[in-house]
């Protein structure tokens, strides 16, 4: 392999091509046509709807990738019309449908579909899904029209709603930037869920209430007809801007929290083989996962603890409680095992095995140990440890099943960026939802601190199906465990944005990724595809972000105001040597920034430096004079700036 890999490998870790969306225009109305669906519907440059999609899902909530044929696009100055046919199928079943999309310069847009099951078709959801954006919408007024014609004034949730904030819907009307946006949904009953639960940057309105049985069967020959109509009125305020992104440093706002990593026993041997490199991250803690159902025992714990000590990190225990009736004896036995290891764990997190799977709103929770008693038993088994609880799955499950926090010392949860969608923009947009998760976590935890992780772009478990996708094809897709972007610059940019959001959101500790493997930072032989790194070895771009942030533990965190946080994110840190500003470009395009401070030096991680950075764990320690030139960040680039300002 060449010394410098392709740009696709450098940015995304995969050669998988991506077809760019087609921009549809009708006067001030624009929308992106992507795989037969609409994204980023704007009027006068203002985003009014994030997406309208006709989706077909299987019984495990997986979304079919339909084969689209007979696509026609007719565009005029005052309107556009799109038509196509599509087929969603696997070896057992098939569903075919036709779509008609029409947009007008007046602000009217209609997306209709008519579909027929070719076979009996088992599905959890088939029909339209509408995404409302969260920026400028969260906490704001909305008018709900119900299926019986009643109209009710309401508000989009500010704190994240654990269930369905709006139900029995026919139309939603909201106001944004001087526009009135009415979304009418016909063909079935719709309801909404707060997708920020899963870090999606949207409120999702979907067809068919969850209270109805699922999966359900669309009988062979049965036909579905649905339509979504948008009516946009008013004069838009200022829309998109091509001006540089402004960055301003503010006042002190806390301290940089400690950064940790997660460690699955299956990866311990591979991690140990590159321990000297992993140790250079400087992780404060290693979260040692333990699940007796997977054969984890004293030997796996001993190996995990040894690895944590080898890299100078404090071991935390993350223990799945597998028994219901015998949970007391199980936890007591685990305490004895850890005592025999020298009681290495000063933080112990516990969660019952049934809570690793999703229980949908309105469904009955499966049997599990009583939470308060489980925590009390854990405290007796680990008398010198902090006891943490919450969810080893995702924030969604924590929000829906809240622990008795007074029985805990800290509350924990994880997230994944790949629950609902796998495209690049959906992944990077997930960091937009994190401030709401942080505020909601504080509300749940009350007087207790909250800790995040180990989180990653990819899924370590799948609460919504049998398992995450192992992805030997090394492609972008939802529900990947192994996602190629973990090894690309996009993964580094996402990690910086993720850490920044939760650091400013008050997290007491943040664990991102793992030493090696699907969520790793260092190349090692784990059986996963690693283009370029399989031959070259070294460290992934995310390594440099983790190393830099871990070294700033306890430093003064300064507020950072960024004019377009959907494109650029970061954090400002006052160190003993001055003020550092870390920034990540979260887009696939170059952006220019305009800081309100003089930049003395720049360390840059981007496509041009990818290969060199892979070979040098200390690469971002090297900075160069800014030279007074405009500061432009290439796609998914990360920079560390030294600010020339008064201390």
PDB file of C-alpha atoms in Angstrom, residues 65-239:
ATOM      1  CA  UNK A  65     -32.004   0.120   1.436  1.00  0.00           C
ATOM      2  CA  UNK A  66     -34.581   0.165  -1.379  1.00  0.00           C
ATOM      3  CA  UNK A  67     -33.740  -0.288  -5.041  1.00  0.00           C
ATOM      4  CA  UNK A  68     -34.964   2.855  -6.824  1.00  0.00           C
ATOM      5  CA  UNK A  69     -35.950   2.773 -10.495  1.00  0.00           C
ATOM      6  CA  UNK A  70     -37.618   5.043 -13.052  1.00  0.00           C
ATOM      7  CA  UNK A  71     -36.400   8.178 -11.287  1.00  0.00           C
ATOM      8  CA  UNK A  72     -37.460  11.391 -13.038  1.00  0.00           C
ATOM      9  CA  UNK A  73     -36.767  14.952 -11.924  1.00  0.00           C
ATOM     10  CA  UNK A  74     -38.501  17.881 -13.615  1.00  0.00           C
ATOM     11  CA  UNK A  75     -37.279  21.279 -12.410  1.00  0.00           C
ATOM     12  CA  UNK A  76     -38.588  24.708 -13.345  1.00  0.00           C
ATOM     13  CA  UNK A  77     -37.964  28.128 -11.880  1.00  0.00           C
ATOM     14  CA  UNK A  78     -41.195  27.998  -9.892  1.00  0.00           C
ATOM     15  CA  UNK A  79     -41.335  24.307  -9.011  1.00  0.00           C
ATOM     16  CA  UNK A  80     -40.055  20.754  -9.237  1.00  0.00           C
ATOM     17  CA  UNK A  81     -41.583  17.284  -9.572  1.00  0.00           C
ATOM     18  CA  UNK A  82     -39.843  14.016  -8.668  1.00  0.00           C
ATOM     19  CA  UNK A  83     -41.247  10.543  -9.317  1.00  0.00           C
ATOM     20  CA  UNK A  84     -39.812   7.058  -8.904  1.00  0.00           C
ATOM     21  CA  UNK A  85     -40.623   3.468  -8.044  1.00  0.00           C
ATOM     22  CA  UNK A  86     -38.835   1.497  -5.340  1.00  0.00           C
ATOM     23  CA  UNK A  87     -38.630  -2.000  -3.931  1.00  0.00           C
ATOM     24  CA  UNK A  88     -37.551  -3.050  -0.432  1.00  0.00           C
ATOM     25  CA  UNK A  89     -36.864  -6.764  -0.195  1.00  0.00           C
ATOM     26  CA  UNK A  90     -34.853  -9.554   1.345  1.00  0.00           C
ATOM     27  CA  UNK A  91     -34.877 -13.305   0.832  1.00  0.00           C
ATOM     28  CA  UNK A  92     -38.164 -13.698   2.715  1.00  0.00           C
ATOM     29  CA  UNK A  93     -40.345 -10.742   1.771  1.00  0.00           C
ATOM     30  CA  UNK A  94     -40.807  -7.713  -0.480  1.00  0.00           C
ATOM     31  CA  UNK A  95     -42.648  -4.377  -0.515  1.00  0.00           C
ATOM     32  CA  UNK A  96     -42.889  -2.123  -3.597  1.00  0.00           C
ATOM     33  CA  UNK A  97     -43.969   1.503  -3.725  1.00  0.00           C
ATOM     34  CA  UNK A  98     -44.148   4.572  -5.935  1.00  0.00           C
ATOM     35  CA  UNK A  99     -43.366   8.115  -4.822  1.00  0.00           C
ATOM     36  CA  UNK A 100     -44.390  11.567  -6.040  1.00  0.00           C
ATOM     37  CA  UNK A 101     -42.697  14.737  -4.755  1.00  0.00           C
ATOM     38  CA  UNK A 102     -43.810  18.206  -5.818  1.00  0.00           C
ATOM     39  CA  UNK A 103     -42.429  21.529  -4.595  1.00  0.00           C
ATOM     40  CA  UNK A 104     -43.597  25.034  -5.419  1.00  0.00           C
ATOM     41  CA  UNK A 105     -41.975  28.438  -5.015  1.00  0.00           C
ATOM     42  CA  UNK A 106     -44.979  29.498  -2.937  1.00  0.00           C
ATOM     43  CA  UNK A 107     -43.710  27.273  -0.108  1.00  0.00           C
ATOM     44  CA  UNK A 108     -45.925  24.248  -0.698  1.00  0.00           C
ATOM     45  CA  UNK A 109     -44.342  20.793  -0.842  1.00  0.00           C
ATOM     46  CA  UNK A 110     -46.126  17.427  -1.138  1.00  0.00           C
ATOM     47  CA  UNK A 111     -44.466  14.014  -0.760  1.00  0.00           C
ATOM     48  CA  UNK A 112     -46.892  11.127  -1.372  1.00  0.00           C
ATOM     49  CA  UNK A 113     -46.421   7.388  -1.665  1.00  0.00           C
ATOM     50  CA  UNK A 114     -48.457   4.340  -2.637  1.00  0.00           C
ATOM     51  CA  UNK A 115     -47.110   0.899  -1.799  1.00  0.00           C
ATOM     52  CA  UNK A 116     -48.159  -2.733  -2.006  1.00  0.00           C
ATOM     53  CA  UNK A 117     -46.847  -5.824  -0.242  1.00  0.00           C
ATOM     54  CA  UNK A 118     -45.683  -8.417  -2.777  1.00  0.00           C
ATOM     55  CA  UNK A 119     -45.653 -11.014   0.007  1.00  0.00           C
ATOM     56  CA  UNK A 120     -46.866 -11.060   3.561  1.00  0.00           C
ATOM     57  CA  UNK A 121     -44.507  -8.410   4.916  1.00  0.00           C
ATOM     58  CA  UNK A 122     -43.399  -8.412   8.569  1.00  0.00           C
ATOM     59  CA  UNK A 123     -42.327  -4.945   9.687  1.00  0.00           C
ATOM     60  CA  UNK A 124     -41.984  -2.725  12.724  1.00  0.00           C
ATOM     61  CA  UNK A 125     -42.687   0.403  10.679  1.00  0.00           C
ATOM     62  CA  UNK A 126     -43.477   1.153   7.055  1.00  0.00           C
ATOM     63  CA  UNK A 127     -44.401   4.679   6.053  1.00  0.00           C
ATOM     64  CA  UNK A 128     -43.426   8.296   6.460  1.00  0.00           C
ATOM     65  CA  UNK A 129     -41.086   9.760   9.046  1.00  0.00           C
ATOM     66  CA  UNK A 130     -40.684  13.529   9.483  1.00  0.00           C
ATOM     67  CA  UNK A 131     -37.784  15.122  11.334  1.00  0.00           C
ATOM     68  CA  UNK A 132     -38.075  18.589  12.870  1.00  0.00           C
ATOM     69  CA  UNK A 133     -34.701  20.211  13.625  1.00  0.00           C
ATOM     70  CA  UNK A 134     -33.841  21.145  17.218  1.00  0.00           C
ATOM     71  CA  UNK A 135     -32.037  24.473  16.735  1.00  0.00           C
ATOM     72  CA  UNK A 136     -34.556  27.282  17.148  1.00  0.00           C
ATOM     73  CA  UNK A 137     -37.295  24.716  17.785  1.00  0.00           C
ATOM     74  CA  UNK A 138     -36.526  23.053  21.143  1.00  0.00           C
ATOM     75  CA  UNK A 139     -38.736  24.505  23.855  1.00  0.00           C
ATOM     76  CA  UNK A 140     -40.675  26.613  21.370  1.00  0.00           C
ATOM     77  CA  UNK A 141     -44.360  26.795  20.525  1.00  0.00           C
ATOM     78  CA  UNK A 142     -46.072  24.178  18.353  1.00  0.00           C
ATOM     79  CA  UNK A 143     -49.712  23.777  17.346  1.00  0.00           C
ATOM     80  CA  UNK A 144     -50.966  20.175  17.264  1.00  0.00           C
ATOM     81  CA  UNK A 145     -53.971  19.083  15.219  1.00  0.00           C
ATOM     82  CA  UNK A 146     -55.247  15.669  16.306  1.00  0.00           C
ATOM     83  CA  UNK A 147     -56.909  13.056  14.135  1.00  0.00           C
ATOM     84  CA  UNK A 148     -60.342  14.060  15.467  1.00  0.00           C
ATOM     85  CA  UNK A 149     -59.813  17.690  14.421  1.00  0.00           C
ATOM     86  CA  UNK A 150     -58.958  19.133  17.838  1.00  0.00           C
ATOM     87  CA  UNK A 151     -56.217  21.787  17.800  1.00  0.00           C
ATOM     88  CA  UNK A 152     -54.026  22.151  20.897  1.00  0.00           C
ATOM     89  CA  UNK A 153     -51.232  24.604  21.724  1.00  0.00           C
ATOM     90  CA  UNK A 154     -48.102  22.871  22.988  1.00  0.00           C
ATOM     91  CA  UNK A 155     -44.293  23.222  23.068  1.00  0.00           C
ATOM     92  CA  UNK A 156     -41.485  21.111  21.747  1.00  0.00           C
ATOM     93  CA  UNK A 157     -39.671  19.565  24.733  1.00  0.00           C
ATOM     94  CA  UNK A 158     -36.667  21.393  26.158  1.00  0.00           C
ATOM     95  CA  UNK A 159     -35.463  18.668  28.512  1.00  0.00           C
ATOM     96  CA  UNK A 160     -35.564  15.376  26.636  1.00  0.00           C
ATOM     97  CA  UNK A 161     -38.914  13.628  26.821  1.00  0.00           C
ATOM     98  CA  UNK A 162     -38.508   9.921  27.667  1.00  0.00           C
ATOM     99  CA  UNK A 163     -41.623   8.805  25.808  1.00  0.00           C
ATOM    100  CA  UNK A 164     -43.873  10.422  23.181  1.00  0.00           C
ATOM    101  CA  UNK A 165     -44.356  14.164  23.763  1.00  0.00           C
ATOM    102  CA  UNK A 166     -47.071  14.387  21.089  1.00  0.00           C
ATOM    103  CA  UNK A 167     -49.521  11.679  19.998  1.00  0.00           C
ATOM    104  CA  UNK A 168     -52.537  11.102  17.747  1.00  0.00           C
ATOM    105  CA  UNK A 169     -51.283  13.642  15.216  1.00  0.00           C
ATOM    106  CA  UNK A 170     -52.646  14.876  11.910  1.00  0.00           C
ATOM    107  CA  UNK A 171     -50.760  18.196  11.633  1.00  0.00           C
ATOM    108  CA  UNK A 172     -47.958  20.077  13.367  1.00  0.00           C
ATOM    109  CA  UNK A 173     -47.433  23.813  12.917  1.00  0.00           C
ATOM    110  CA  UNK A 174     -44.380  25.613  14.233  1.00  0.00           C
ATOM    111  CA  UNK A 175     -42.777  29.031  13.822  1.00  0.00           C
ATOM    112  CA  UNK A 176     -39.111  29.715  13.123  1.00  0.00           C
ATOM    113  CA  UNK A 177     -37.212  32.805  11.941  1.00  0.00           C
ATOM    114  CA  UNK A 178     -40.347  34.619  10.798  1.00  0.00           C
ATOM    115  CA  UNK A 179     -41.841  31.580   9.055  1.00  0.00           C
ATOM    116  CA  UNK A 180     -44.988  29.593   9.782  1.00  0.00           C
ATOM    117  CA  UNK A 181     -44.470  25.936   8.876  1.00  0.00           C
ATOM    118  CA  UNK A 182     -47.448  23.558   8.751  1.00  0.00           C
ATOM    119  CA  UNK A 183     -46.782  19.839   8.270  1.00  0.00           C
ATOM    120  CA  UNK A 184     -49.881  17.767   7.485  1.00  0.00           C
ATOM    121  CA  UNK A 185     -49.629  13.953   7.695  1.00  0.00           C
ATOM    122  CA  UNK A 186     -52.278  11.772   6.059  1.00  0.00           C
ATOM    123  CA  UNK A 187     -52.874   8.071   5.575  1.00  0.00           C
ATOM    124  CA  UNK A 188     -52.514   6.858   9.153  1.00  0.00           C
ATOM    125  CA  UNK A 189     -52.106   8.102  12.728  1.00  0.00           C
ATOM    126  CA  UNK A 190     -48.768   9.712  13.557  1.00  0.00           C
ATOM    127  CA  UNK A 191     -46.973  10.394  16.832  1.00  0.00           C
ATOM    128  CA  UNK A 192     -43.686  11.958  17.902  1.00  0.00           C
ATOM    129  CA  UNK A 193     -40.640  10.833  19.824  1.00  0.00           C
ATOM    130  CA  UNK A 194     -37.783  12.981  21.059  1.00  0.00           C
ATOM    131  CA  UNK A 195     -34.867  11.616  19.058  1.00  0.00           C
ATOM    132  CA  UNK A 196     -32.371  13.517  21.172  1.00  0.00           C
ATOM    133  CA  UNK A 197     -32.650  10.475  23.459  1.00  0.00           C
ATOM    134  CA  UNK A 198     -30.405   8.669  20.942  1.00  0.00           C
ATOM    135  CA  UNK A 199     -28.310  11.817  20.180  1.00  0.00           C
ATOM    136  CA  UNK A 200     -30.179  12.483  16.925  1.00  0.00           C
ATOM    137  CA  UNK A 201     -30.530  16.228  16.347  1.00  0.00           C
ATOM    138  CA  UNK A 202     -34.267  16.066  15.703  1.00  0.00           C
ATOM    139  CA  UNK A 203     -37.788  15.379  16.854  1.00  0.00           C
ATOM    140  CA  UNK A 204     -39.164  12.440  14.882  1.00  0.00           C
ATOM    141  CA  UNK A 205     -42.813  12.163  13.896  1.00  0.00           C
ATOM    142  CA  UNK A 206     -43.555   8.681  12.612  1.00  0.00           C
ATOM    143  CA  UNK A 207     -46.407   6.594  11.336  1.00  0.00           C
ATOM    144  CA  UNK A 208     -48.308   3.997  13.383  1.00  0.00           C
ATOM    145  CA  UNK A 209     -48.449   4.373  17.189  1.00  0.00           C
ATOM    146  CA  UNK A 210     -46.098   2.249  19.272  1.00  0.00           C
ATOM    147  CA  UNK A 211     -49.052   1.215  21.433  1.00  0.00           C
ATOM    148  CA  UNK A 212     -50.187  -0.999  18.564  1.00  0.00           C
ATOM    149  CA  UNK A 213     -48.641  -4.480  18.266  1.00  0.00           C
ATOM    150  CA  UNK A 214     -45.256  -4.790  16.573  1.00  0.00           C
ATOM    151  CA  UNK A 215     -43.892  -6.324  14.512  1.00  0.00           C
ATOM    152  CA  UNK A 216     -47.020  -6.415  12.386  1.00  0.00           C
ATOM    153  CA  UNK A 217     -47.816  -7.939   9.009  1.00  0.00           C
ATOM    154  CA  UNK A 218     -48.841  -6.076   5.871  1.00  0.00           C
ATOM    155  CA  UNK A 219     -50.790  -8.780   4.056  1.00  0.00           C
ATOM    156  CA  UNK A 220     -49.821  -9.772   0.536  1.00  0.00           C
ATOM    157  CA  UNK A 221     -51.599  -7.445  -1.893  1.00  0.00           C
ATOM    158  CA  UNK A 222     -52.461  -4.903   0.808  1.00  0.00           C
ATOM    159  CA  UNK A 223     -51.901  -1.294  -0.289  1.00  0.00           C
ATOM    160  CA  UNK A 224     -50.744   1.690   1.792  1.00  0.00           C
ATOM    161  CA  UNK A 225     -51.289   5.307   0.716  1.00  0.00           C
ATOM    162  CA  UNK A 226     -49.776   8.191   2.671  1.00  0.00           C
ATOM    163  CA  UNK A 227     -48.945  11.842   2.025  1.00  0.00           C
ATOM    164  CA  UNK A 228     -47.030  14.621   3.754  1.00  0.00           C
ATOM    165  CA  UNK A 229     -47.838  18.238   2.867  1.00  0.00           C
ATOM    166  CA  UNK A 230     -45.723  21.212   3.950  1.00  0.00           C
ATOM    167  CA  UNK A 231     -47.110  24.736   3.768  1.00  0.00           C
ATOM    168  CA  UNK A 232     -44.562  27.462   4.494  1.00  0.00           C
ATOM    169  CA  UNK A 233     -45.648  31.081   4.893  1.00  0.00           C
ATOM    170  CA  UNK A 234     -43.884  34.315   5.806  1.00  0.00           C
ATOM    171  CA  UNK A 235     -40.656  36.115   5.099  1.00  0.00           C
ATOM    172  CA  UNK A 236     -37.513  34.332   6.160  1.00  0.00           C
ATOM    173  CA  UNK A 237     -34.878  36.073   8.232  1.00  0.00           C
ATOM    174  CA  UNK A 238     -31.238  35.891   7.187  1.00  0.00           C
ATOM    175  CA  UNK A 239     -30.423  32.427   5.931  1.00  0.00           C
TER     176      UNK A 239
END
